[in-house]
């Protein structure tokens, strides 16, 4: 029994951030990030780019495509990768300044490398819009740490399956895993604001958030809408705006550092909750639970 308790404490202490610089942890973080990033880029090259011809480096203007859903995806990814980068350095005992320089910038650096690969592909091209969105995601994290020393507004993601991928499975995905990544019709990007952080003397629960979301529907290509004969009651493409409740899982009290780590990972996703939707074409719609 005593050995079991010691093992549990040792396991939980592994996830506890170091009070001072732990070079062994720091080196492990750097090596792990380098291996994961390199592996991801190599895998992406084989799965995404290898079947298409190369070209001289070039830019494209894709800012009008996908009703800007892809740009929000870049902002979200840059923020979350940077947040994890900063938090792992905090776990290593690295000071705040270096967390922001070497950790929070991880998302921007990684996604810029992907953009360079796009630029050398004849099928695609580097996008300044994507680069700006990547920078915005990093700036959102860094600016909040500098101004408030905490993350009060967190980009989050949710997904629900749609019928649109049935008409373009090659582009929007043929499996659930692919559709989560490729079917912008089913994606929603949120800015989830922690209410207590803006009113610290109030009795608002520390874990309660208010979330503003953005989505779009009717897209079967970069600039293509669905044939109106398929969905007679819906316009070709339209934007959707959402207001919903959410939870900041990182504000849930727990003495377990393992649970705190799990909560931090899960805090990338918007929880299903009562939601009000508005679109200029269809007006208001209420969901008891929106995914």
PDB file of N, CA, C and O in Angstrom, residues 219-258:
ATOM      1  N   UNK A 219     -20.105  24.874 -48.605  1.00  0.00           N
ATOM      2  CA  UNK A 219     -18.868  24.912 -49.390  1.00  0.00           C
ATOM      3  C   UNK A 219     -18.462  23.508 -49.820  1.00  0.00           C
ATOM      4  O   UNK A 219     -18.350  22.604 -48.988  1.00  0.00           O
ATOM      5  N   UNK A 220     -18.231  23.322 -51.115  1.00  0.00           N
ATOM      6  CA  UNK A 220     -17.711  22.040 -51.598  1.00  0.00           C
ATOM      7  C   UNK A 220     -16.406  22.241 -52.360  1.00  0.00           C
ATOM      8  O   UNK A 220     -15.900  21.334 -53.012  1.00  0.00           O
ATOM      9  N   UNK A 221     -15.842  23.433 -52.279  1.00  0.00           N
ATOM     10  CA  UNK A 221     -14.575  23.749 -52.908  1.00  0.00           C
ATOM     11  C   UNK A 221     -14.071  25.070 -52.372  1.00  0.00           C
ATOM     12  O   UNK A 221     -14.771  25.758 -51.614  1.00  0.00           O
ATOM     13  N   UNK A 222     -12.851  25.444 -52.765  1.00  0.00           N
ATOM     14  CA  UNK A 222     -12.254  26.665 -52.247  1.00  0.00           C
ATOM     15  C   UNK A 222     -13.167  27.876 -52.448  1.00  0.00           C
ATOM     16  O   UNK A 222     -13.336  28.700 -51.565  1.00  0.00           O
ATOM     17  N   UNK A 223     -13.770  27.954 -53.639  1.00  0.00           N
ATOM     18  CA  UNK A 223     -14.685  29.057 -53.926  1.00  0.00           C
ATOM     19  C   UNK A 223     -15.996  28.553 -54.517  1.00  0.00           C
ATOM     20  O   UNK A 223     -16.695  29.276 -55.217  1.00  0.00           O
ATOM     21  N   UNK A 224     -16.322  27.295 -54.216  1.00  0.00           N
ATOM     22  CA  UNK A 224     -17.516  26.681 -54.785  1.00  0.00           C
ATOM     23  C   UNK A 224     -18.583  26.475 -53.726  1.00  0.00           C
ATOM     24  O   UNK A 224     -18.298  26.035 -52.615  1.00  0.00           O
ATOM     25  N   UNK A 225     -19.829  26.784 -54.094  1.00  0.00           N
ATOM     26  CA  UNK A 225     -20.957  26.477 -53.233  1.00  0.00           C
ATOM     27  C   UNK A 225     -21.663  25.236 -53.737  1.00  0.00           C
ATOM     28  O   UNK A 225     -21.489  24.808 -54.872  1.00  0.00           O
ATOM     29  N   UNK A 226     -22.490  24.663 -52.877  1.00  0.00           N
ATOM     30  CA  UNK A 226     -23.224  23.463 -53.252  1.00  0.00           C
ATOM     31  C   UNK A 226     -24.294  23.808 -54.294  1.00  0.00           C
ATOM     32  O   UNK A 226     -24.848  24.907 -54.296  1.00  0.00           O
ATOM     33  N   UNK A 227     -24.579  22.890 -55.162  1.00  0.00           N
ATOM     34  CA  UNK A 227     -25.638  23.081 -56.150  1.00  0.00           C
ATOM     35  C   UNK A 227     -26.957  23.357 -55.430  1.00  0.00           C
ATOM     36  O   UNK A 227     -27.389  22.566 -54.594  1.00  0.00           O
ATOM     37  N   UNK A 228     -27.626  24.471 -55.729  1.00  0.00           N
ATOM     38  CA  UNK A 228     -28.856  24.809 -55.006  1.00  0.00           C
ATOM     39  C   UNK A 228     -29.972  23.783 -55.188  1.00  0.00           C
ATOM     40  O   UNK A 228     -30.905  23.739 -54.406  1.00  0.00           O
ATOM     41  N   UNK A 229     -29.899  22.942 -56.220  1.00  0.00           N
ATOM     42  CA  UNK A 229     -30.922  21.931 -56.430  1.00  0.00           C
ATOM     43  C   UNK A 229     -30.835  20.814 -55.396  1.00  0.00           C
ATOM     44  O   UNK A 229     -31.787  20.070 -55.184  1.00  0.00           O
ATOM     45  N   UNK A 230     -29.675  20.706 -54.730  1.00  0.00           N
ATOM     46  CA  UNK A 230     -29.489  19.657 -53.729  1.00  0.00           C
ATOM     47  C   UNK A 230     -30.140  20.061 -52.407  1.00  0.00           C
ATOM     48  O   UNK A 230     -30.838  19.295 -51.772  1.00  0.00           O
ATOM     49  N   UNK A 231     -29.899  21.301 -51.990  1.00  0.00           N
ATOM     50  CA  UNK A 231     -30.509  21.825 -50.772  1.00  0.00           C
ATOM     51  C   UNK A 231     -31.305  23.067 -51.137  1.00  0.00           C
ATOM     52  O   UNK A 231     -30.811  24.185 -51.093  1.00  0.00           O
ATOM     53  N   UNK A 232     -32.538  22.873 -51.525  1.00  0.00           N
ATOM     54  CA  UNK A 232     -33.346  23.974 -52.035  1.00  0.00           C
ATOM     55  C   UNK A 232     -33.604  25.046 -50.981  1.00  0.00           C
ATOM     56  O   UNK A 232     -33.819  26.212 -51.327  1.00  0.00           O
ATOM     57  N   UNK A 233     -33.578  24.671 -49.707  1.00  0.00           N
ATOM     58  CA  UNK A 233     -33.917  25.623 -48.657  1.00  0.00           C
ATOM     59  C   UNK A 233     -32.714  26.417 -48.161  1.00  0.00           C
ATOM     60  O   UNK A 233     -32.838  27.248 -47.286  1.00  0.00           O
ATOM     61  N   UNK A 234     -31.530  26.166 -48.723  1.00  0.00           N
ATOM     62  CA  UNK A 234     -30.337  26.831 -48.220  1.00  0.00           C
ATOM     63  C   UNK A 234     -29.628  27.588 -49.340  1.00  0.00           C
ATOM     64  O   UNK A 234     -29.603  27.142 -50.490  1.00  0.00           O
ATOM     65  N   UNK A 235     -29.017  28.733 -49.037  1.00  0.00           N
ATOM     66  CA  UNK A 235     -28.221  29.452 -50.042  1.00  0.00           C
ATOM     67  C   UNK A 235     -26.946  28.678 -50.357  1.00  0.00           C
ATOM     68  O   UNK A 235     -26.593  27.721 -49.658  1.00  0.00           O
ATOM     69  N   UNK A 236     -26.267  29.091 -51.404  1.00  0.00           N
ATOM     70  CA  UNK A 236     -25.063  28.372 -51.818  1.00  0.00           C
ATOM     71  C   UNK A 236     -24.024  28.329 -50.710  1.00  0.00           C
ATOM     72  O   UNK A 236     -23.524  27.281 -50.353  1.00  0.00           O
ATOM     73  N   UNK A 237     -23.670  29.476 -50.179  1.00  0.00           N
ATOM     74  CA  UNK A 237     -22.699  29.568 -49.089  1.00  0.00           C
ATOM     75  C   UNK A 237     -23.178  30.646 -48.126  1.00  0.00           C
ATOM     76  O   UNK A 237     -23.671  31.683 -48.549  1.00  0.00           O
ATOM     77  N   UNK A 238     -23.019  30.411 -46.840  1.00  0.00           N
ATOM     78  CA  UNK A 238     -23.397  31.455 -45.892  1.00  0.00           C
ATOM     79  C   UNK A 238     -22.580  31.326 -44.618  1.00  0.00           C
ATOM     80  O   UNK A 238     -22.113  30.248 -44.253  1.00  0.00           O
ATOM     81  N   UNK A 239     -22.419  32.461 -43.954  1.00  0.00           N
ATOM     82  CA  UNK A 239     -21.667  32.536 -42.710  1.00  0.00           C
ATOM     83  C   UNK A 239     -22.603  32.314 -41.527  1.00  0.00           C
ATOM     84  O   UNK A 239     -23.792  32.613 -41.590  1.00  0.00           O
ATOM     85  N   UNK A 240     -22.023  31.821 -40.436  1.00  0.00           N
ATOM     86  CA  UNK A 240     -22.785  31.569 -39.216  1.00  0.00           C
ATOM     87  C   UNK A 240     -22.034  32.155 -38.025  1.00  0.00           C
ATOM     88  O   UNK A 240     -20.802  32.020 -37.929  1.00  0.00           O
ATOM     89  N   UNK A 241     -22.775  32.796 -37.136  1.00  0.00           N
ATOM     90  CA  UNK A 241     -22.191  33.389 -35.934  1.00  0.00           C
ATOM     91  C   UNK A 241     -22.891  32.798 -34.719  1.00  0.00           C
ATOM     92  O   UNK A 241     -24.112  32.603 -34.715  1.00  0.00           O
ATOM     93  N   UNK A 242     -22.123  32.516 -33.668  1.00  0.00           N
ATOM     94  CA  UNK A 242     -22.651  31.775 -32.529  1.00  0.00           C
ATOM     95  C   UNK A 242     -22.337  32.484 -31.213  1.00  0.00           C
ATOM     96  O   UNK A 242     -21.295  33.142 -31.066  1.00  0.00           O
ATOM     97  N   UNK A 243     -23.246  32.308 -30.266  1.00  0.00           N
ATOM     98  CA  UNK A 243     -23.045  32.742 -28.886  1.00  0.00           C
ATOM     99  C   UNK A 243     -23.374  31.559 -27.993  1.00  0.00           C
ATOM    100  O   UNK A 243     -24.457  30.966 -28.099  1.00  0.00           O
ATOM    101  N   UNK A 244     -22.442  31.211 -27.095  1.00  0.00           N
ATOM    102  CA  UNK A 244     -22.633  29.996 -26.308  1.00  0.00           C
ATOM    103  C   UNK A 244     -21.916  30.098 -24.969  1.00  0.00           C
ATOM    104  O   UNK A 244     -21.054  30.968 -24.765  1.00  0.00           O
ATOM    105  N   UNK A 245     -22.263  29.213 -24.058  1.00  0.00           N
ATOM    106  CA  UNK A 245     -21.540  29.049 -22.800  1.00  0.00           C
ATOM    107  C   UNK A 245     -20.417  28.038 -23.000  1.00  0.00           C
ATOM    108  O   UNK A 245     -20.459  27.211 -23.900  1.00  0.00           O
ATOM    109  N   UNK A 246     -19.427  28.115 -22.131  1.00  0.00           N
ATOM    110  CA  UNK A 246     -18.289  27.202 -22.239  1.00  0.00           C
ATOM    111  C   UNK A 246     -17.647  27.062 -20.861  1.00  0.00           C
ATOM    112  O   UNK A 246     -18.001  27.773 -19.912  1.00  0.00           O
ATOM    113  N   UNK A 247     -16.709  26.137 -20.762  1.00  0.00           N
ATOM    114  CA  UNK A 247     -15.945  25.937 -19.534  1.00  0.00           C
ATOM    115  C   UNK A 247     -14.474  26.202 -19.792  1.00  0.00           C
ATOM    116  O   UNK A 247     -13.945  25.833 -20.837  1.00  0.00           O
ATOM    117  N   UNK A 248     -13.810  26.848 -18.832  1.00  0.00           N
ATOM    118  CA  UNK A 248     -12.354  26.924 -18.847  1.00  0.00           C
ATOM    119  C   UNK A 248     -11.860  25.829 -17.919  1.00  0.00           C
ATOM    120  O   UNK A 248     -11.857  25.982 -16.692  1.00  0.00           O
ATOM    121  N   UNK A 249     -11.485  24.709 -18.495  1.00  0.00           N
ATOM    122  CA  UNK A 249     -11.104  23.545 -17.697  1.00  0.00           C
ATOM    123  C   UNK A 249      -9.856  23.792 -16.860  1.00  0.00           C
ATOM    124  O   UNK A 249      -9.658  23.140 -15.836  1.00  0.00           O
ATOM    125  N   UNK A 250      -9.019  24.744 -17.284  1.00  0.00           N
ATOM    126  CA  UNK A 250      -7.800  25.027 -16.522  1.00  0.00           C
ATOM    127  C   UNK A 250      -8.102  25.745 -15.214  1.00  0.00           C
ATOM    128  O   UNK A 250      -7.229  25.860 -14.349  1.00  0.00           O
ATOM    129  N   UNK A 251      -9.341  26.235 -15.070  1.00  0.00           N
ATOM    130  CA  UNK A 251      -9.720  26.936 -13.841  1.00  0.00           C
ATOM    131  C   UNK A 251     -10.398  26.018 -12.823  1.00  0.00           C
ATOM    132  O   UNK A 251     -10.811  26.457 -11.752  1.00  0.00           O
ATOM    133  N   UNK A 252     -10.531  24.747 -13.160  1.00  0.00           N
ATOM    134  CA  UNK A 252     -11.097  23.784 -12.221  1.00  0.00           C
ATOM    135  C   UNK A 252     -10.045  23.421 -11.178  1.00  0.00           C
ATOM    136  O   UNK A 252      -8.924  23.032 -11.511  1.00  0.00           O
ATOM    137  N   UNK A 253     -10.394  23.570  -9.911  1.00  0.00           N
ATOM    138  CA  UNK A 253      -9.443  23.291  -8.833  1.00  0.00           C
ATOM    139  C   UNK A 253      -9.132  21.796  -8.752  1.00  0.00           C
ATOM    140  O   UNK A 253     -10.040  20.965  -8.749  1.00  0.00           O
ATOM    141  N   UNK A 254      -7.867  21.484  -8.715  1.00  0.00           N
ATOM    142  CA  UNK A 254      -7.423  20.101  -8.553  1.00  0.00           C
ATOM    143  C   UNK A 254      -6.013  20.095  -7.983  1.00  0.00           C
ATOM    144  O   UNK A 254      -5.172  20.919  -8.380  1.00  0.00           O
ATOM    145  N   UNK A 255      -5.767  19.196  -7.057  1.00  0.00           N
ATOM    146  CA  UNK A 255      -4.427  19.062  -6.491  1.00  0.00           C
ATOM    147  C   UNK A 255      -3.551  18.151  -7.357  1.00  0.00           C
ATOM    148  O   UNK A 255      -2.337  18.063  -7.136  1.00  0.00           O
ATOM    149  N   UNK A 256      -4.177  17.478  -8.313  1.00  0.00           N
ATOM    150  CA  UNK A 256      -3.444  16.547  -9.161  1.00  0.00           C
ATOM    151  C   UNK A 256      -2.838  17.284 -10.357  1.00  0.00           C
ATOM    152  O   UNK A 256      -3.558  17.883 -11.161  1.00  0.00           O
ATOM    153  N   UNK A 257      -1.531  17.232 -10.475  1.00  0.00           N
ATOM    154  CA  UNK A 257      -0.862  17.856 -11.617  1.00  0.00           C
ATOM    155  C   UNK A 257      -1.128  17.076 -12.898  1.00  0.00           C
ATOM    156  O   UNK A 257      -1.114  17.661 -13.994  1.00  0.00           O
ATOM    157  N   UNK A 258      -1.377  15.777 -12.772  1.00  0.00           N
ATOM    158  CA  UNK A 258      -1.738  14.981 -13.944  1.00  0.00           C
ATOM    159  C   UNK A 258      -3.077  15.449 -14.500  1.00  0.00           C
ATOM    160  O   UNK A 258      -3.229  15.657 -15.708  1.00  0.00           O
TER     161      UNK A 258
END
